[in-house]
């Protein structure tokens, strides 16, 4: 049969993941001739062969792709045969500007099993080398400056490969063929350990670092996307010192263990959660505490029902645990429980961006870290650890989406004009759309500091450059005072493109619709802390009808006064006092909250008009305040998290009827709060609050579904991070015959807001 020629253009994550050597091996196995190369679209290849071989090649190309690859599209066209190809070769990348339109870069990935085998093999030339990697693992996003993904485009350009490394790099049959971060002890980055004054500490850097940690010291360790502050998690004094120095009084700390087996007695681990823990992305996973957790790890997550845990993902992490295990040869020890547990928390001053540079670390972390384990490979873009909880059907529920996932795209239903969406104020992320893909940036933080605002500018510049996108529209939150809104207006004016303001809760629901590719009218249940409403007040407990770029407010929670304005969002006792006044019991405020200096004045303050809110978050605060839980918070949502923890420990509580009212679309929970005000048992009160709230929300939504005929519900907003709330609402709505969707690929809170803004903006441009 005549030979034919097929040209394939593969789009997706196909650069820097061993895709070209995979193609090379497949071509040789099937006896087809041709070539493959990276370009701006992804990977392009031509193959000559008989039709049956070409068909087999095309099938296996997609079925057997490398583990870190993701094929979003594969376009195949028959082309004129021309001069025959002889053999199969890998060509140099095509980096012409005209072709740079749709390539993607992979996320950072944990060390693969093959590299771990070499890392702990005393006979291997990379034995205990802290920067071992291959095409199946290692850094990607955090070291690349632009596409195509070649070594010259990364922070590894400064390191010339030695002869043995270069042989691997050029051998298509080798696991390190065009592994751009490829290196060894003779030619690659190196570790240095410095004391608090910046002086280098001699000896083996890993052994000396472990000795410092075991002696109760705090060490700043440079990772993939920035530094961590690290201490011995079992050393209560070290943990307390870290909290004091970092001004992190009660916010939970993440703990790294050598493996899942080492979590026994620390966390309750089920099979679904273990899969996420051990995935190549290596996120922090929130797990229920074990009975002994508080005793074994005092001060790690005080007052909460869950603890955040993660497993090693860089060679440096593995080497610290290897050193603690006595440096055994081989990898058998990796399956055995290890005693060492390390606190791993982002290295930054409170509220500031993650520290990435060596010189920056010595300055910014002075007075916090006792020593610095650094290296000379630059971090191009900062990227915090991702944080998730494993929800229903063992799917991830992201709390923070960053390292390991950024910049993986969220597929959209349609290819629409490119948009830059700049998110909101809290937990800011941005979103860039290109074709039918939406790319969310890593978590950038709250925009209350100049450094974080600068980080937003830098991240938008970097992602637009990396993706080679020129936006045709910019989207932002409707609040005019947010820096993200001001930057949007500035860039729109600079680029002479439209700028679209998207209402906060509309964006929350739109993010769910974008992820699940829903293009139909839905009921939107938006529950969060705060978002500017159309009437200028603080919304946050909203029932919306969302139809593309349009929405209608069908209902809301009964509004409550916020005494002191924003102070009430940080001091739950104030919201409790507000409820007492609404109940006609304002004279109880001074005695119930005698420990609060302003308590004696609050009843009088509430006799005057105060800012009002329909926020679900403030209802959680009010409940916590009435039950004596966290009257003042040291971090956002602390009271709600502790309330959830109490309810989880108490267990399911029988609901009580008559504790809520629905009138003209307004859900009134004041009768429930009245009962909590007299509850002698905070745990029972927390369980009752959740139980009644679930019934109330389900009835509220079901009534709107009956009225509108809409049977699909999207839930968005940060309150859906409450596992009891999410699970309960879903189950009750499904039982009523309604379809329910919420965010899974992106955070349901403000970390996913930019995706919803982009989705609304695209539909506004139609």
mmCIF file of C-alpha atoms in Angstrom, residues 360-499:
data_model
loop_
_atom_site.group_PDB
_atom_site.id
_atom_site.type_symbol
_atom_site.label_atom_id
_atom_site.label_comp_id
_atom_site.label_asym_id
_atom_site.label_seq_id
_atom_site.Cartn_x
_atom_site.Cartn_y
_atom_site.Cartn_z
ATOM 1 C CA UNK A 360 15.728 39.198 49.961
ATOM 2 C CA UNK A 361 15.433 36.290 52.421
ATOM 3 C CA UNK A 362 18.364 37.494 54.530
ATOM 4 C CA UNK A 363 16.701 40.898 54.886
ATOM 5 C CA UNK A 364 12.978 40.045 55.025
ATOM 6 C CA UNK A 365 13.358 37.044 57.328
ATOM 7 C CA UNK A 366 15.900 38.585 59.692
ATOM 8 C CA UNK A 367 14.723 38.039 63.240
ATOM 9 C CA UNK A 368 12.473 35.149 62.154
ATOM 10 C CA UNK A 369 14.892 32.504 60.804
ATOM 11 C CA UNK A 370 17.931 31.256 62.720
ATOM 12 C CA UNK A 371 19.526 29.919 59.530
ATOM 13 C CA UNK A 372 19.009 29.849 55.765
ATOM 14 C CA UNK A 373 19.301 26.819 53.479
ATOM 15 C CA UNK A 374 19.633 28.431 50.051
ATOM 16 C CA UNK A 375 20.721 27.621 46.518
ATOM 17 C CA UNK A 376 21.788 29.493 43.405
ATOM 18 C CA UNK A 377 18.957 28.582 41.010
ATOM 19 C CA UNK A 378 16.699 31.607 40.627
ATOM 20 C CA UNK A 379 12.946 31.397 41.173
ATOM 21 C CA UNK A 380 11.373 33.202 38.214
ATOM 22 C CA UNK A 381 7.831 33.410 39.605
ATOM 23 C CA UNK A 382 6.754 32.976 43.231
ATOM 24 C CA UNK A 383 4.210 30.256 43.894
ATOM 25 C CA UNK A 384 2.837 29.188 47.292
ATOM 26 C CA UNK A 385 1.815 25.645 48.165
ATOM 27 C CA UNK A 386 -1.673 24.641 47.079
ATOM 28 C CA UNK A 387 -4.210 23.798 49.793
ATOM 29 C CA UNK A 388 -7.251 21.564 49.336
ATOM 30 C CA UNK A 389 -9.797 19.444 51.125
ATOM 31 C CA UNK A 390 -11.091 16.197 49.671
ATOM 32 C CA UNK A 391 -14.826 16.615 49.178
ATOM 33 C CA UNK A 392 -17.665 14.455 47.907
ATOM 34 C CA UNK A 393 -16.786 11.746 45.363
ATOM 35 C CA UNK A 394 -13.136 12.165 46.485
ATOM 36 C CA UNK A 395 -12.873 15.312 44.348
ATOM 37 C CA UNK A 396 -10.609 18.153 45.409
ATOM 38 C CA UNK A 397 -12.068 21.296 46.898
ATOM 39 C CA UNK A 398 -9.402 23.958 46.515
ATOM 40 C CA UNK A 399 -8.795 26.470 49.250
ATOM 41 C CA UNK A 400 -5.659 27.818 47.566
ATOM 42 C CA UNK A 401 -4.670 26.845 44.030
ATOM 43 C CA UNK A 402 -1.005 27.466 43.298
ATOM 44 C CA UNK A 403 2.104 25.228 43.100
ATOM 45 C CA UNK A 404 1.483 21.946 41.336
ATOM 46 C CA UNK A 405 -1.607 23.244 39.513
ATOM 47 C CA UNK A 406 -0.776 26.714 38.194
ATOM 48 C CA UNK A 407 -0.859 27.373 35.280
ATOM 49 C CA UNK A 408 -2.955 24.358 34.240
ATOM 50 C CA UNK A 409 -5.910 25.648 32.262
ATOM 51 C CA UNK A 410 -9.599 25.254 33.065
ATOM 52 C CA UNK A 411 -11.323 24.146 29.833
ATOM 53 C CA UNK A 412 -14.198 26.404 28.757
ATOM 54 C CA UNK A 413 -17.238 25.486 26.694
ATOM 55 C CA UNK A 414 -16.466 27.918 23.877
ATOM 56 C CA UNK A 415 -13.529 29.709 22.292
ATOM 57 C CA UNK A 416 -14.215 33.389 22.929
ATOM 58 C CA UNK A 417 -12.174 36.617 22.745
ATOM 59 C CA UNK A 418 -9.219 36.807 25.173
ATOM 60 C CA UNK A 419 -9.895 38.471 28.527
ATOM 61 C CA UNK A 420 -7.738 39.535 31.467
ATOM 62 C CA UNK A 421 -9.649 39.390 34.760
ATOM 63 C CA UNK A 422 -7.954 40.864 37.817
ATOM 64 C CA UNK A 423 -9.971 39.329 40.650
ATOM 65 C CA UNK A 424 -10.982 40.984 43.893
ATOM 66 C CA UNK A 425 -9.329 42.221 47.077
ATOM 67 C CA UNK A 426 -8.964 39.141 49.272
ATOM 68 C CA UNK A 427 -6.999 36.037 48.229
ATOM 69 C CA UNK A 428 -6.373 37.622 44.868
ATOM 70 C CA UNK A 429 -5.708 35.638 41.723
ATOM 71 C CA UNK A 430 -5.999 36.758 38.117
ATOM 72 C CA UNK A 431 -7.273 34.936 35.047
ATOM 73 C CA UNK A 432 -6.234 35.045 31.392
ATOM 74 C CA UNK A 433 -8.396 33.373 28.757
ATOM 75 C CA UNK A 434 -7.036 32.135 25.454
ATOM 76 C CA UNK A 435 -9.341 30.363 23.039
ATOM 77 C CA UNK A 436 -11.356 27.835 25.021
ATOM 78 C CA UNK A 437 -8.929 27.796 27.968
ATOM 79 C CA UNK A 438 -8.854 29.849 31.171
ATOM 80 C CA UNK A 439 -5.527 30.195 32.978
ATOM 81 C CA UNK A 440 -5.631 31.177 36.643
ATOM 82 C CA UNK A 441 -2.536 32.623 38.247
ATOM 83 C CA UNK A 442 -1.134 31.332 41.484
ATOM 84 C CA UNK A 443 -2.504 32.722 44.772
ATOM 85 C CA UNK A 444 -1.247 36.309 45.217
ATOM 86 C CA UNK A 445 -2.683 37.324 48.619
ATOM 87 C CA UNK A 446 -4.778 40.232 49.892
ATOM 88 C CA UNK A 447 -4.310 43.565 48.135
ATOM 89 C CA UNK A 448 -3.861 45.541 51.340
ATOM 90 C CA UNK A 449 -0.104 45.952 50.896
ATOM 91 C CA UNK A 450 2.006 47.617 48.243
ATOM 92 C CA UNK A 451 4.094 44.467 47.730
ATOM 93 C CA UNK A 452 1.004 42.375 46.986
ATOM 94 C CA UNK A 453 -0.285 44.975 44.543
ATOM 95 C CA UNK A 454 3.097 44.864 42.813
ATOM 96 C CA UNK A 455 2.856 41.068 42.776
ATOM 97 C CA UNK A 456 -0.478 41.352 40.941
ATOM 98 C CA UNK A 457 1.099 43.591 38.306
ATOM 99 C CA UNK A 458 4.067 41.234 37.921
ATOM 100 C CA UNK A 459 1.886 38.136 37.687
ATOM 101 C CA UNK A 460 -0.350 39.660 35.011
ATOM 102 C CA UNK A 461 2.660 40.749 32.957
ATOM 103 C CA UNK A 462 4.292 37.326 33.314
ATOM 104 C CA UNK A 463 1.211 35.263 32.454
ATOM 105 C CA UNK A 464 0.253 37.415 29.470
ATOM 106 C CA UNK A 465 3.844 37.196 28.193
ATOM 107 C CA UNK A 466 4.062 33.462 28.812
ATOM 108 C CA UNK A 467 0.789 32.785 26.992
ATOM 109 C CA UNK A 468 1.375 35.472 24.333
ATOM 110 C CA UNK A 469 -2.102 36.916 24.857
ATOM 111 C CA UNK A 470 -3.289 40.422 24.008
ATOM 112 C CA UNK A 471 -6.561 40.926 25.899
ATOM 113 C CA UNK A 472 -9.536 42.398 24.105
ATOM 114 C CA UNK A 473 -11.250 43.211 27.398
ATOM 115 C CA UNK A 474 -10.418 43.569 31.108
ATOM 116 C CA UNK A 475 -12.742 42.478 33.917
ATOM 117 C CA UNK A 476 -12.679 43.438 37.585
ATOM 118 C CA UNK A 477 -14.785 43.569 40.741
ATOM 119 C CA UNK A 478 -17.486 46.209 40.979
ATOM 120 C CA UNK A 479 -15.881 47.739 44.077
ATOM 121 C CA UNK A 480 -14.103 50.874 42.811
ATOM 122 C CA UNK A 481 -11.625 51.107 45.701
ATOM 123 C CA UNK A 482 -9.952 47.722 45.140
ATOM 124 C CA UNK A 483 -6.458 48.025 43.698
ATOM 125 C CA UNK A 484 -7.382 45.317 41.185
ATOM 126 C CA UNK A 485 -10.241 47.534 39.927
ATOM 127 C CA UNK A 486 -7.980 50.561 39.673
ATOM 128 C CA UNK A 487 -5.299 48.572 37.834
ATOM 129 C CA UNK A 488 -7.965 47.265 35.423
ATOM 130 C CA UNK A 489 -9.068 50.787 34.544
ATOM 131 C CA UNK A 490 -5.455 51.892 34.110
ATOM 132 C CA UNK A 491 -4.583 48.999 31.786
ATOM 133 C CA UNK A 492 -7.808 49.351 29.795
ATOM 134 C CA UNK A 493 -6.995 52.995 29.182
ATOM 135 C CA UNK A 494 -3.400 52.146 28.290
ATOM 136 C CA UNK A 495 -4.399 49.402 25.841
ATOM 137 C CA UNK A 496 -7.570 51.158 24.644
ATOM 138 C CA UNK A 497 -9.839 48.192 25.302
ATOM 139 C CA UNK A 498 -13.173 47.833 27.150
ATOM 140 C CA UNK A 499 -13.248 47.428 30.930
#
